[in-house]
Amino acid sequence: MRLSKFGGNVLPRFMGQGKFFHSPSRLECVGFAVGSILSAFVLRYALSPWLGDRRPFAFFALAAMIVAWHGGVMAGVFALCLGLLLGHYFFALPAQSFNPTDGVDMTAIVTYGSAMLVGMAVIGHLHRTRQRVEVMQKDAERLQREMTERRRAEEALRQSEARYHELADAMPQMVWTAGAEGQIEYVNKKWFEYTGLTAEQTYANHGWLTAVHPDDREMVQDRLCKAVTAGEPFQIEERICNHGGEYRWHLCRGLPVKDGLGKLLRWFATSTDIEENKRTEQDLERAQEQLAHHAHDLERRVVERTAKLAESVRALEGVLYHVAHDLRAPLRAMEGFTQILLEGHSTAFSEVEKDSAWRIVSAANRMDQLIKDLLVYGHLMHMEVPCRKINLEAQMDRALVELEDEIKFRRAEIQVERPAPHVWANPVVLDQILTNLLSNAIKFVSPNTIPRIQIGVEEDGGKVRLWIRDNGIGIDETYQEQIFRVFERLEPGEGYLGTGIGLAIVRKGAERMGGSVGVESKPGKGSRFWVQLSAMP
Amino acid sequence: MNATVLHVDDDASDSLLMKQACRKAVASFGLQSVSDGEMAIDYLSGSGVYADRSKYPLPDLMLLDLKMPRKTGFDVLEWARSQEKFKSLPILVLTASNQEGDIRRAYELGANSYLVKPVGIHTLIEMVKMIESYWLGMNQRLASLTTE
């Protein structure tokens, strides 16, 4: 049972695989050897009736050879020894004893043993040879495989390179690669088409440099050298000559290709035609220069014309002043001599004559005032109005002093709210404004009415509003805007002295100081004029 | 001896009005009138007809117009202040102009006062009275000036 089981499981596996001379374990080898010898024993035993004591070792020798063939030389030797022992003990005479009977037996044992050992040595050698052959076969196979793989890889590389070159050739730019040291290794078709250089001219001795503009060569070489040393990307603008001899601007950009460890492998670069951009850029620069030039020219002309204008304004102003002063000279004469006539010869004149003479005096005075006001207004139009912090209260008192005669003459009653804040103003202009407004308030009252005037101040945010309220004749709403314009006089000349410029001076003056003026009024109910200026804390 | 005032003005009417005003103001000084800058310099330096100091005494005060033919008031001012003799002579500008530039220049050249000709003889009379009381009354002059 056990034998058949062993023979049925282990033996076919060993035999079938044909590899157990090296692969089975030692235990399996011993088992196989024992099994084989036992099988031989059983067979010899079964044939004993026919064989008797003849061929006591033949079966065991055969079994040992089989074991040696399949289980290795050592298993074979082991099986041989076991077989010889069993054969000698059971089948050689005397049976069931180890006692050597005679020399023949011993000789047979030794002969068998030796023959078998030689056979096993041959088997061992055969095995080793076969092993070597198999190893060589495997090596050959591996080599074959490797060569196939390499061929495939090379093919793939060729294809990839071809694709890459096709791609590079399809690009509108010039493409090139260079070795780690910067030596050109490849340029695409575009390069040859553009420069008209051959491959030889391009690759040999930095021949490609001949296509670069002589003025740019040194710079290009210098920049490339620096980039190669640093292993950094570069960008160079250079002029490259085309096959027609025309230099066109190109933007050359290069990138270092590095391996995983950061070692520089090669350079990949492109040169793009930027001639159009460059021209546009140059055109733009030229246009900007022209623009700057024109702007400068314009500025100069503006300055010149402004200067000329200022000059003519000054000249005009001079003329105006001279004319104005010359106009006043006859007035002085008219007024003066008429007065002398009236005072020295009053008895010689009739009342009508006296009235006529007074009219001359009055007209001369009015014209004088008119000229003075016109000069003030003209001056206000273009004079510089430097402002500073002004005490409004003190300024108001000064104006009242200036008008003292008129106030006394008209017996005007004036109330001033105190104190008043400081304002941002020009003292001369503010004085003109205040005297004009106050003088108007005193002047424009109904006949036989005592002027009653209130002066007050309202503060609102950063603004100060000074107001002057009177009990005068008032102004119809329709005319409230009109009165601030030059020569707008609502009242007939007689009875109300005025040139029609006073309020225009007030408005212009306020505006020149960054302020404003206005009036609230109703006919017969008096007026409330106001001037608004910036407050000064 | 009465003080002398030299009035320099090219406008005959203004000259006449000044005379009238002085008369009406009952001024105590003697008024001498010349009609341009050149004559004023001649008067001051005593050349030609003005050599006769009994007729044309050295002035104690000069009223000077600015805008005049031949030599202007500025020329007269400049000349007078360059003369040792007239360095302290009170010179009052009396002119039609009230231009800032004229006022500044007049003072720079050594004017003692700057007055604008008024329209209205009464104002002029007042002005004459004030000039007399201040410049010829209160104002202290160098004694050596008129003792030539």
XYZ file of C-alpha atoms in Angstrom:
685
model
C 0.000 0.000 0.000
C 2.536 2.535 1.084
C 4.792 1.722 -1.781
C 2.079 2.040 -4.339
C 1.055 5.286 -2.782
C 4.582 6.572 -2.896
C 5.022 5.331 -6.452
C 1.634 6.733 -7.459
C 2.273 10.288 -6.087
C 5.876 11.191 -5.759
C 7.384 9.071 -8.485
C 5.344 10.284 -11.430
C 5.852 13.866 -10.288
C 9.604 13.369 -10.247
C 9.684 11.398 -13.428
C 7.261 13.571 -15.248
C 9.071 16.775 -14.482
C 12.416 15.303 -15.437
C 14.137 17.906 -13.354
C 14.447 16.287 -9.986
C 18.194 15.855 -10.268
C 18.505 19.321 -9.003
C 15.180 20.453 -7.789
C 13.947 17.734 -5.302
C 14.928 18.068 -1.653
C 17.318 15.703 0.064
C 14.486 13.949 1.899
C 12.609 13.400 -1.323
C 15.801 12.023 -2.911
C 16.289 9.599 -0.024
C 12.633 8.582 -0.218
C 12.920 8.083 -3.950
C 16.120 6.028 -3.525
C 14.558 3.867 -0.799
C 11.368 3.424 -2.812
C 13.270 2.412 -5.962
C 15.453 -0.111 -4.069
C 12.427 -1.567 -2.296
C 10.674 -1.928 -5.675
C 13.791 -3.691 -7.013
C 13.840 -5.866 -3.888
C 10.161 -6.802 -4.315
C 10.725 -7.636 -7.990
C 13.873 -9.747 -7.211
C 12.080 -11.434 -4.410
C 9.168 -12.265 -6.674
C 11.542 -13.701 -9.257
C 13.576 -15.633 -6.683
C 12.037 -19.042 -7.547
C 13.367 -18.677 -11.028
C 16.546 -16.844 -10.414
C 17.683 -18.491 -7.212
C 20.927 -16.962 -6.063
C 21.884 -15.820 -9.518
C 22.064 -12.157 -10.298
C 21.679 -11.044 -6.696
C 22.572 -7.399 -7.584
C 21.282 -6.851 -11.115
C 17.889 -5.374 -10.183
C 19.382 -3.198 -7.479
C 22.043 -1.904 -9.853
C 19.398 -1.006 -12.399
C 17.289 0.718 -9.704
C 20.342 2.615 -8.448
C 21.086 3.776 -12.020
C 17.499 4.992 -12.388
C 17.754 6.806 -9.035
C 21.084 8.347 -10.084
C 19.583 9.477 -13.391
C 16.576 11.060 -11.866
C 17.556 11.875 -8.271
C 21.204 12.776 -8.612
C 24.499 11.015 -8.131
C 24.429 11.087 -4.307
C 20.939 9.503 -4.214
C 22.234 6.957 -6.733
C 25.229 6.069 -4.541
C 22.935 5.821 -1.539
C 20.552 3.542 -3.486
C 23.533 1.475 -4.763
C 24.863 0.894 -1.249
C 21.386 -0.020 0.011
C 20.844 -2.297 -2.994
C 24.200 -4.043 -2.556
C 23.475 -4.610 1.140
C 19.982 -5.974 0.441
C 21.194 -8.055 -2.524
C 24.071 -9.461 -0.548
C 21.961 -10.198 2.490
C 18.894 -11.694 0.880
C 19.924 -13.073 -2.462
C 23.612 -13.929 -2.346
C 24.696 -17.100 -0.687
C 24.607 -17.736 2.133
C 21.181 -16.177 2.321
C 20.271 -13.775 5.024
C 23.828 -13.177 6.130
C 26.510 -10.632 5.596
C 29.265 -12.989 5.956
C 31.340 -13.012 2.891
C 31.480 -16.546 1.722
C 34.132 -16.372 -0.768
C 36.247 -14.134 -2.928
C 33.856 -14.475 -5.832
C 31.087 -12.736 -3.966
C 33.266 -9.889 -2.842
C 34.632 -9.504 -6.314
C 31.140 -9.389 -7.717
C 30.133 -6.757 -5.166
C 33.182 -4.639 -5.853
C 32.804 -5.032 -9.634
C 29.186 -4.097 -9.498
C 29.895 -1.230 -7.155
C 32.736 0.099 -9.295
C 30.848 -0.300 -12.544
C 27.874 1.428 -11.056
C 30.023 4.258 -9.672
C 31.555 4.801 -13.089
C 28.083 4.761 -14.594
C 26.916 7.249 -12.018
C 29.913 9.494 -12.691
C 28.940 9.418 -16.358
C 25.360 10.209 -15.408
C 26.599 13.059 -13.158
C 28.681 14.425 -15.979
C 25.778 14.110 -18.339
C 23.614 15.993 -15.870
C 26.125 18.797 -15.492
C 26.554 19.069 -19.224
C 22.819 19.158 -19.693
C 22.601 21.787 -16.958
C 25.216 23.907 -18.702
C 23.451 23.513 -21.998
C 20.224 24.559 -20.406
C 21.852 27.597 -18.805
C 23.377 28.515 -22.143
C 20.033 28.014 -23.823
C 18.432 30.296 -21.296
C 21.125 32.910 -21.767
C 20.643 32.700 -25.503
C 16.912 33.115 -25.089
C 17.365 36.064 -22.778
C 19.803 37.627 -25.172
C 17.381 37.084 -27.986
C 14.629 38.704 -25.956
C 16.777 41.618 -25.031
C 17.841 42.169 -28.595
C 14.250 42.125 -29.718
C 13.337 44.593 -27.025
C 16.212 46.843 -27.923
C 15.308 46.705 -31.565
C 11.765 47.612 -30.628
C 12.953 50.469 -28.410
C 15.281 51.725 -31.101
C 12.483 51.623 -33.574
C 10.241 53.498 -31.164
C 13.007 56.030 -30.613
C 13.486 56.436 -34.345
C 9.796 56.905 -34.788
C 9.638 59.345 -31.892
C 12.592 61.292 -33.229
C 11.055 61.335 -36.675
C 7.789 62.589 -35.210
C 9.674 65.146 -33.185
C 11.531 66.333 -36.239
C 8.312 66.434 -38.232
C 6.813 68.462 -35.451
C 9.823 70.737 -35.316
C 9.733 71.122 -39.096
C 6.068 72.006 -38.974
C 6.689 74.876 -36.566
C 6.818 78.417 -37.949
C 9.815 79.166 -35.723
C 13.355 78.035 -36.088
C 13.954 75.257 -33.593
C 17.289 73.953 -32.474
C 18.844 71.782 -29.844
C 22.320 71.956 -28.431
C 24.422 69.765 -26.229
C 25.111 70.530 -22.593
C 28.167 72.525 -23.668
C 26.134 74.564 -26.115
C 27.284 72.920 -29.341
C 24.438 72.875 -31.904
C 23.164 69.343 -32.544
C 20.032 69.859 -34.526
C 18.200 72.651 -36.356
C 14.839 72.292 -38.044
C 14.034 72.777 -41.715
C 12.863 76.324 -41.133
C 16.418 77.335 -40.275
C 17.751 76.111 -43.605
C 14.837 77.618 -45.493
C 15.256 80.948 -43.788
C 19.036 81.328 -43.717
C 19.795 79.436 -46.904
C 22.700 77.790 -45.070
C 23.465 74.098 -45.539
C 23.710 71.610 -42.684
C 27.493 71.618 -43.017
C 27.699 75.400 -42.939
C 25.425 75.422 -39.929
C 26.970 72.750 -37.737
C 30.672 73.089 -38.441
C 32.672 75.534 -36.342
C 29.689 77.510 -35.016
C 28.840 78.222 -38.653
C 25.335 79.253 -37.654
C 26.823 82.446 -36.190
C 27.466 83.746 -39.719
C 23.705 84.226 -40.054
C 23.645 86.518 -36.998
C 24.141 90.245 -37.586
C 27.833 91.193 -37.081
C 26.838 93.789 -34.479
C 24.900 91.183 -32.482
C 27.366 88.278 -32.676
C 29.473 89.186 -29.690
C 26.433 89.855 -27.558
C 24.778 86.580 -28.610
C 27.907 84.544 -27.888
C 28.349 86.273 -24.579
C 24.763 85.677 -23.515
C 24.791 82.045 -24.628
C 28.035 81.452 -22.797
C 26.588 82.916 -19.608
C 23.400 80.838 -19.961
C 25.392 77.624 -20.501
C 27.570 78.351 -17.478
C 24.610 79.085 -15.246
C 22.338 76.429 -16.749
C 19.574 79.011 -16.725
C 16.945 79.726 -19.420
C 17.851 82.588 -21.749
C 16.108 85.082 -24.009
C 17.986 87.071 -26.628
C 16.834 89.512 -29.264
C 19.072 89.327 -32.318
C 19.035 90.040 -36.036
C 19.304 86.984 -38.255
C 20.057 87.209 -41.971
C 17.681 85.489 -44.368
C 18.732 83.892 -47.653
C 17.940 87.162 -49.425
C 20.450 89.048 -47.266
C 17.815 90.840 -45.191
C 18.303 90.978 -41.454
C 15.173 90.431 -39.437
C 14.776 90.680 -35.691
C 14.300 87.356 -33.900
C 13.506 86.488 -30.328
C 15.622 83.523 -29.308
C 14.485 81.632 -26.204
C 16.294 78.637 -24.789
C 15.470 76.175 -22.024
C 17.884 73.786 -20.342
C 16.706 70.123 -20.328
C 17.840 68.384 -17.148
C 17.605 64.842 -15.828
C 15.956 63.847 -12.560
C 19.117 64.735 -10.650
C 19.306 68.201 -12.156
C 22.181 67.360 -14.493
C 22.067 69.441 -17.681
C 21.427 67.154 -20.646
C 20.864 69.513 -23.537
C 19.356 72.801 -24.606
C 16.128 73.288 -26.451
C 15.633 76.615 -28.160
C 13.440 78.476 -30.645
C 13.955 81.648 -32.649
C 10.806 83.570 -33.487
C 10.595 86.300 -36.115
C 9.639 89.490 -34.252
C 10.478 91.886 -37.052
C 6.885 93.095 -37.314
C 6.594 93.577 -33.560
C 9.927 95.322 -33.570
C 8.836 97.617 -36.380
C 5.571 98.332 -34.620
C 7.535 98.983 -31.479
C 9.889 101.304 -33.318
C 6.979 103.021 -35.040
C 5.356 103.418 -31.677
C 8.537 104.803 -30.196
C 8.869 107.204 -33.092
C 5.217 108.175 -32.729
C 5.710 108.690 -29.003
C 8.786 110.758 -29.656
C 6.885 112.806 -32.183
C 4.017 113.146 -29.773
C 6.354 114.214 -27.005
C 7.961 116.633 -29.420
C 4.586 118.000 -30.478
C 3.448 118.166 -26.878
C 6.620 120.003 -25.975
C 6.166 122.272 -28.973
C 2.572 122.877 -28.026
C 3.519 123.541 -24.458
C 6.197 125.963 -25.601
C 3.713 127.694 -27.880
C 1.145 127.842 -25.094
C 3.761 129.337 -22.805
C 4.791 131.786 -25.512
C 1.246 132.746 -26.327
C 0.343 132.989 -22.664
C 3.326 135.254 -22.180
C 2.303 137.287 -25.227
C -1.256 137.405 -23.999
C -0.136 138.400 -20.522
C 2.062 141.022 -22.163
C -0.819 142.391 -24.190
C -3.082 142.280 -21.151
C -0.450 144.235 -19.274
C -0.084 146.643 -22.170
C -3.835 147.005 -22.417
C -4.057 147.533 -18.715
C -1.429 150.206 -18.987
C -3.320 151.878 -21.771
C -6.537 151.602 -19.773
C -4.945 153.240 -16.761
C -3.482 156.020 -18.812
C -6.749 156.618 -20.585
C -8.619 156.502 -17.286
C -6.260 158.959 -15.649
C -6.271 161.218 -18.646
C -10.065 161.091 -18.614
C -10.076 162.248 -15.039
C -7.965 165.320 -15.735
C -10.730 167.195 -17.622
C -13.150 166.147 -14.888
C -10.989 167.799 -12.280
C -10.989 170.938 -14.407
C -14.760 170.813 -15.034
C -15.567 170.304 -11.398
C -12.946 172.693 -10.056
C -13.581 175.663 -12.337
C -17.350 175.295 -12.131
C -17.100 175.364 -8.355
C -14.859 178.437 -8.540
C -17.354 180.113 -10.841
C -20.265 179.304 -8.545
C -18.518 180.332 -5.374
C -16.782 183.457 -6.685
C -19.637 184.825 -8.769
C -22.759 183.357 -7.212
C -24.628 186.621 -7.310
C -24.099 186.985 -11.069
C -25.957 183.695 -11.818
C -29.661 183.160 -12.010
C -31.159 180.097 -10.259
C -31.430 178.246 -13.573
C -27.787 179.046 -14.316
C -26.747 177.904 -10.872
C -28.700 174.650 -11.368
C -26.944 174.096 -14.676
C -23.573 174.681 -13.049
C -24.396 172.198 -10.273
C -25.350 169.643 -12.890
C -21.889 170.019 -14.422
C -20.308 169.422 -11.013
C -22.544 166.438 -10.306
C -21.908 164.885 -13.735
C -18.170 165.312 -13.296
C -18.314 163.583 -9.913
C -20.408 160.747 -11.291
C -18.055 160.211 -14.176
C -15.098 160.226 -11.818
C -16.735 157.554 -9.657
C -17.572 155.568 -12.773
C -13.967 155.592 -13.940
C -12.738 154.635 -10.478
C -15.203 151.733 -10.234
C -14.341 150.546 -13.722
C -10.685 150.516 -12.813
C -11.411 148.530 -9.642
C -13.564 146.034 -11.542
C -11.012 145.674 -14.349
C -8.292 145.164 -11.785
C -10.356 142.532 -9.950
C -10.743 140.543 -13.167
C -7.108 139.595 -13.425
C -5.215 140.770 -10.363
C -3.800 138.209 -7.978
C -5.890 137.923 -4.847
C -3.641 136.500 -2.141
C -5.844 135.555 0.812
C -5.027 135.242 4.502
C -6.775 134.985 7.823
C -8.735 138.204 8.353
C -10.583 139.470 11.411
C -14.009 140.169 9.948
C -15.044 142.390 12.855
C -12.015 144.661 12.535
C -12.495 144.810 8.774
C -16.129 145.794 9.246
C -15.172 148.582 11.693
C -12.623 149.886 9.192
C -15.283 150.065 6.467
C -17.616 151.946 8.836
C -14.858 154.463 9.547
C -14.302 154.943 5.816
C -18.015 155.671 5.361
C -18.235 157.843 8.451
C -19.010 161.054 6.529
C -21.769 159.431 4.539
C -23.239 157.773 7.642
C -23.276 161.100 9.473
C -24.666 162.937 6.463
C -27.560 160.467 6.107
C -27.900 160.011 9.873
C -27.869 156.292 9.321
C -28.357 153.953 12.313
C -26.090 150.945 12.185
C -26.184 147.921 14.497
C -23.373 145.403 14.410
C -23.623 141.920 15.984
C -20.431 141.066 17.796
C -18.153 139.209 17.897
C -17.526 138.106 14.317
C -15.241 135.207 13.344
C -12.095 135.154 11.211
C -12.403 134.513 7.494
C -10.124 133.577 4.585
C -9.946 136.751 2.492
C -7.906 139.455 0.830
C -8.136 142.647 2.932
C -8.310 145.058 -0.016
C -11.004 143.113 -1.833
C -12.967 142.482 1.365
C -12.857 146.224 2.084
C -14.200 146.979 -1.408
C -17.027 144.503 -0.852
C -17.980 145.835 2.572
C -17.853 149.528 1.611
C -19.898 148.867 -1.529
C -22.580 146.912 0.328
C -22.735 149.369 3.224
C -22.734 152.370 0.940
C -25.603 150.819 -1.047
C -27.547 150.130 2.150
C -27.156 153.764 3.211
C -27.864 155.144 -0.246
C -30.903 153.253 -1.486
C -33.635 154.368 0.891
C -36.881 156.157 0.151
C -36.639 159.949 0.394
C -36.856 161.270 3.948
C -36.162 157.866 5.456
C -33.387 157.328 7.973
C -31.338 154.301 6.911
C -31.474 151.545 9.562
C -28.849 148.886 8.967
C -28.141 145.609 10.781
C -24.964 143.669 10.266
C -24.727 140.042 11.406
C -22.882 136.812 10.912
C -24.025 133.202 10.507
C -21.650 130.301 10.699
C -22.403 127.029 8.937
C -19.783 124.327 8.718
C -16.635 125.830 7.298
C -18.513 128.836 5.915
C -19.178 132.276 7.311
C -22.086 134.264 5.962
C -22.014 137.979 6.670
C -25.312 139.676 6.079
C -26.322 143.337 5.863
C -30.007 144.093 6.282
C -31.401 147.504 5.346
C -34.772 149.275 5.349
C -34.259 150.468 1.797
C -36.413 150.480 -1.276
C -35.952 146.733 -1.887
C -35.478 144.892 -5.141
C -38.063 143.063 -7.205
C -37.307 139.326 -7.493
C -37.005 139.654 -11.267
C -33.985 141.867 -10.910
C -32.246 140.193 -7.985
C -29.812 138.360 -10.254
C -29.396 141.228 -12.691
C -28.085 143.719 -10.138
C -24.777 141.869 -9.757
C -23.909 142.443 -13.413
C -21.870 145.394 -14.688
C -23.866 148.520 -15.604
C -27.144 147.068 -14.346
C -28.675 149.945 -12.496
C -32.277 149.725 -11.524
C -32.742 153.188 -10.110
C -32.637 156.337 -12.226
C -29.450 158.334 -11.690
C -31.050 161.186 -9.849
C -31.564 160.771 -6.173
C -29.627 157.513 -5.970
C -25.965 157.955 -6.718
C -24.343 154.900 -8.175
C -22.402 153.721 -11.145
C -23.935 150.256 -11.576
C -20.576 148.649 -11.018
C -20.566 148.401 -7.228
C -22.411 145.085 -6.937
C -20.463 143.644 -9.859
C -17.319 144.454 -7.866
C -18.878 142.755 -4.816
C -19.642 139.564 -6.731
C -16.346 139.420 -8.617
C -14.409 140.103 -5.423
C -16.220 137.329 -3.513
C -15.674 134.901 -6.359
C -11.974 135.717 -6.514
C -11.728 134.801 -2.823
C -13.616 131.529 -3.341
C -16.843 132.898 -1.867
C -20.289 133.889 -3.090
C -22.849 136.677 -2.713
C -26.617 136.920 -2.837
C -29.635 138.947 -1.849
C -33.062 138.364 -0.308
C -35.398 141.266 -0.872
C -38.928 142.484 -1.505
C -39.816 145.861 -2.947
C -40.557 148.293 -0.124
C -39.475 145.805 2.552
C -35.750 146.326 2.476
C -32.978 144.009 1.363
C -30.690 141.483 2.985
C -27.405 141.147 1.111
C -25.004 138.394 2.126
C -21.420 137.465 1.428
C -20.230 133.930 2.107
C -16.542 133.208 2.746
C -14.497 130.355 4.151
C -14.188 130.364 7.939
C -10.757 130.357 9.586
C -10.592 128.844 13.052
C 10.327 184.697 5.114
C 7.487 182.587 3.767
C 8.086 179.059 2.734
C 8.150 178.168 -0.953
C 6.387 175.248 -2.574
C 7.361 174.140 -6.083
C 4.470 172.610 -8.002
C 5.552 170.544 -11.031
C 2.659 169.679 -13.369
C 2.308 169.708 -17.153
C -1.493 170.096 -16.993
C -2.250 173.827 -17.087
C -5.704 173.324 -15.573
C -4.279 171.375 -12.644
C -1.696 174.129 -12.155
C -4.379 176.780 -12.153
C -6.613 174.732 -9.843
C -3.698 174.334 -7.447
C -3.191 178.109 -7.432
C -6.914 178.621 -6.768
C -6.925 176.006 -4.059
C -3.927 177.642 -2.355
C -5.669 180.970 -2.538
C -8.911 179.533 -1.129
C -6.998 177.700 1.580
C -5.329 181.004 2.441
C -1.983 179.302 2.298
C 0.935 181.216 3.740
C 3.564 179.716 1.424
C 4.605 181.069 -1.932
C 3.634 178.772 -4.807
C 5.994 178.358 -7.757
C 4.798 176.380 -10.775
C 6.784 174.735 -13.563
C 5.276 172.579 -16.327
C 7.722 169.705 -16.822
C 10.541 167.729 -15.247
C 13.306 169.502 -17.089
C 12.127 172.854 -15.833
C 11.894 171.454 -12.328
C 15.544 170.354 -12.456
C 16.533 173.728 -13.895
C 14.623 175.468 -11.106
C 16.232 173.355 -8.404
C 19.728 173.713 -9.819
C 19.222 177.438 -10.438
C 20.208 177.383 -14.072
C 19.059 179.847 -16.723
C 16.248 182.141 -15.668
C 16.040 180.338 -12.313
C 19.461 181.650 -11.249
C 17.677 184.564 -9.658
C 16.872 183.181 -6.220
C 15.098 186.303 -5.125
C 12.520 185.626 -7.796
C 12.763 181.833 -7.721
C 13.700 180.884 -4.142
C 14.781 177.348 -3.287
C 11.634 175.380 -2.375
C 10.899 173.938 1.065
C 8.598 171.385 -0.487
C 7.997 169.995 -3.934
C 4.649 168.726 -5.265
C 5.577 166.498 -8.190
C 3.454 165.043 -10.955
C 4.793 161.825 -12.508
C 3.556 161.651 -16.097
C 5.147 164.642 -17.811
C 6.867 165.269 -21.134
C 10.667 165.501 -21.585
C 11.599 164.544 -18.044
C 9.129 162.611 -15.875
C 8.554 162.963 -12.179
C 10.652 159.837 -11.641
C 13.595 161.468 -13.416
C 13.240 164.518 -11.198
C 13.047 162.348 -8.077
C 16.120 160.385 -9.089
C 18.063 163.518 -9.914
C 17.061 165.358 -6.722
C 18.010 162.422 -4.495
C 21.390 162.240 -6.207
C 22.063 165.855 -5.209
C 23.459 166.335 -1.733
C 21.434 169.528 -1.435
C 18.049 167.935 -2.104
C 18.460 164.656 -0.299
C 16.173 165.798 2.505
C 13.867 168.027 0.463
C 10.315 166.800 1.123
C 8.990 165.609 -2.226
C 5.277 164.811 -2.389
C 4.097 163.006 -5.462
C 0.757 164.415 -6.622
C -0.421 162.530 -9.624
C -3.482 161.011 -11.302
C -2.112 157.477 -11.198
C -2.759 155.135 -8.307
C -1.026 152.201 -9.939
C 0.868 149.954 -7.603
C 3.955 150.057 -9.819
C 4.078 153.869 -9.844
C 3.601 154.072 -6.085
C 6.349 151.525 -5.416
C 8.787 153.173 -7.812
C 8.128 156.620 -6.396
C 8.884 155.466 -2.872
C 11.910 153.528 -4.046
C 13.291 156.677 -5.647
C 12.825 158.559 -2.396
C 9.385 160.200 -2.458
C 8.207 161.260 1.009
C 4.536 160.892 0.268
C 2.244 159.833 -2.517
C -1.043 161.631 -3.175
C -3.638 161.055 -5.872
C -5.115 164.147 -7.498
C -8.707 164.414 -6.335
C -11.674 165.299 -8.487
C -13.327 168.090 -6.541
C -11.707 171.371 -5.645
C -12.892 171.176 -2.057
C -10.913 168.006 -1.535
C -7.907 169.696 -3.090
C -8.293 172.662 -0.750
C -8.384 170.278 2.220
C -5.285 168.598 0.877
C -3.424 171.931 0.612
C -4.352 172.816 4.186
C -3.113 169.477 5.444
C 0.131 169.728 3.512
C 0.768 173.140 4.894
C 0.060 172.195 8.468
C 1.926 168.930 8.376
C 4.835 169.295 5.977
C 5.499 172.963 6.484
C 4.287 173.113 10.100
C 4.847 169.968 12.086
C 7.500 168.347 9.991
C 11.027 169.217 11.104
C 13.383 170.181 8.287
C 17.125 170.564 8.040
C 17.952 174.242 8.723
C 20.776 174.318 6.198
C 18.510 173.483 3.279
C 17.124 176.942 2.509
C 20.112 178.985 3.619
C 21.963 179.177 0.336
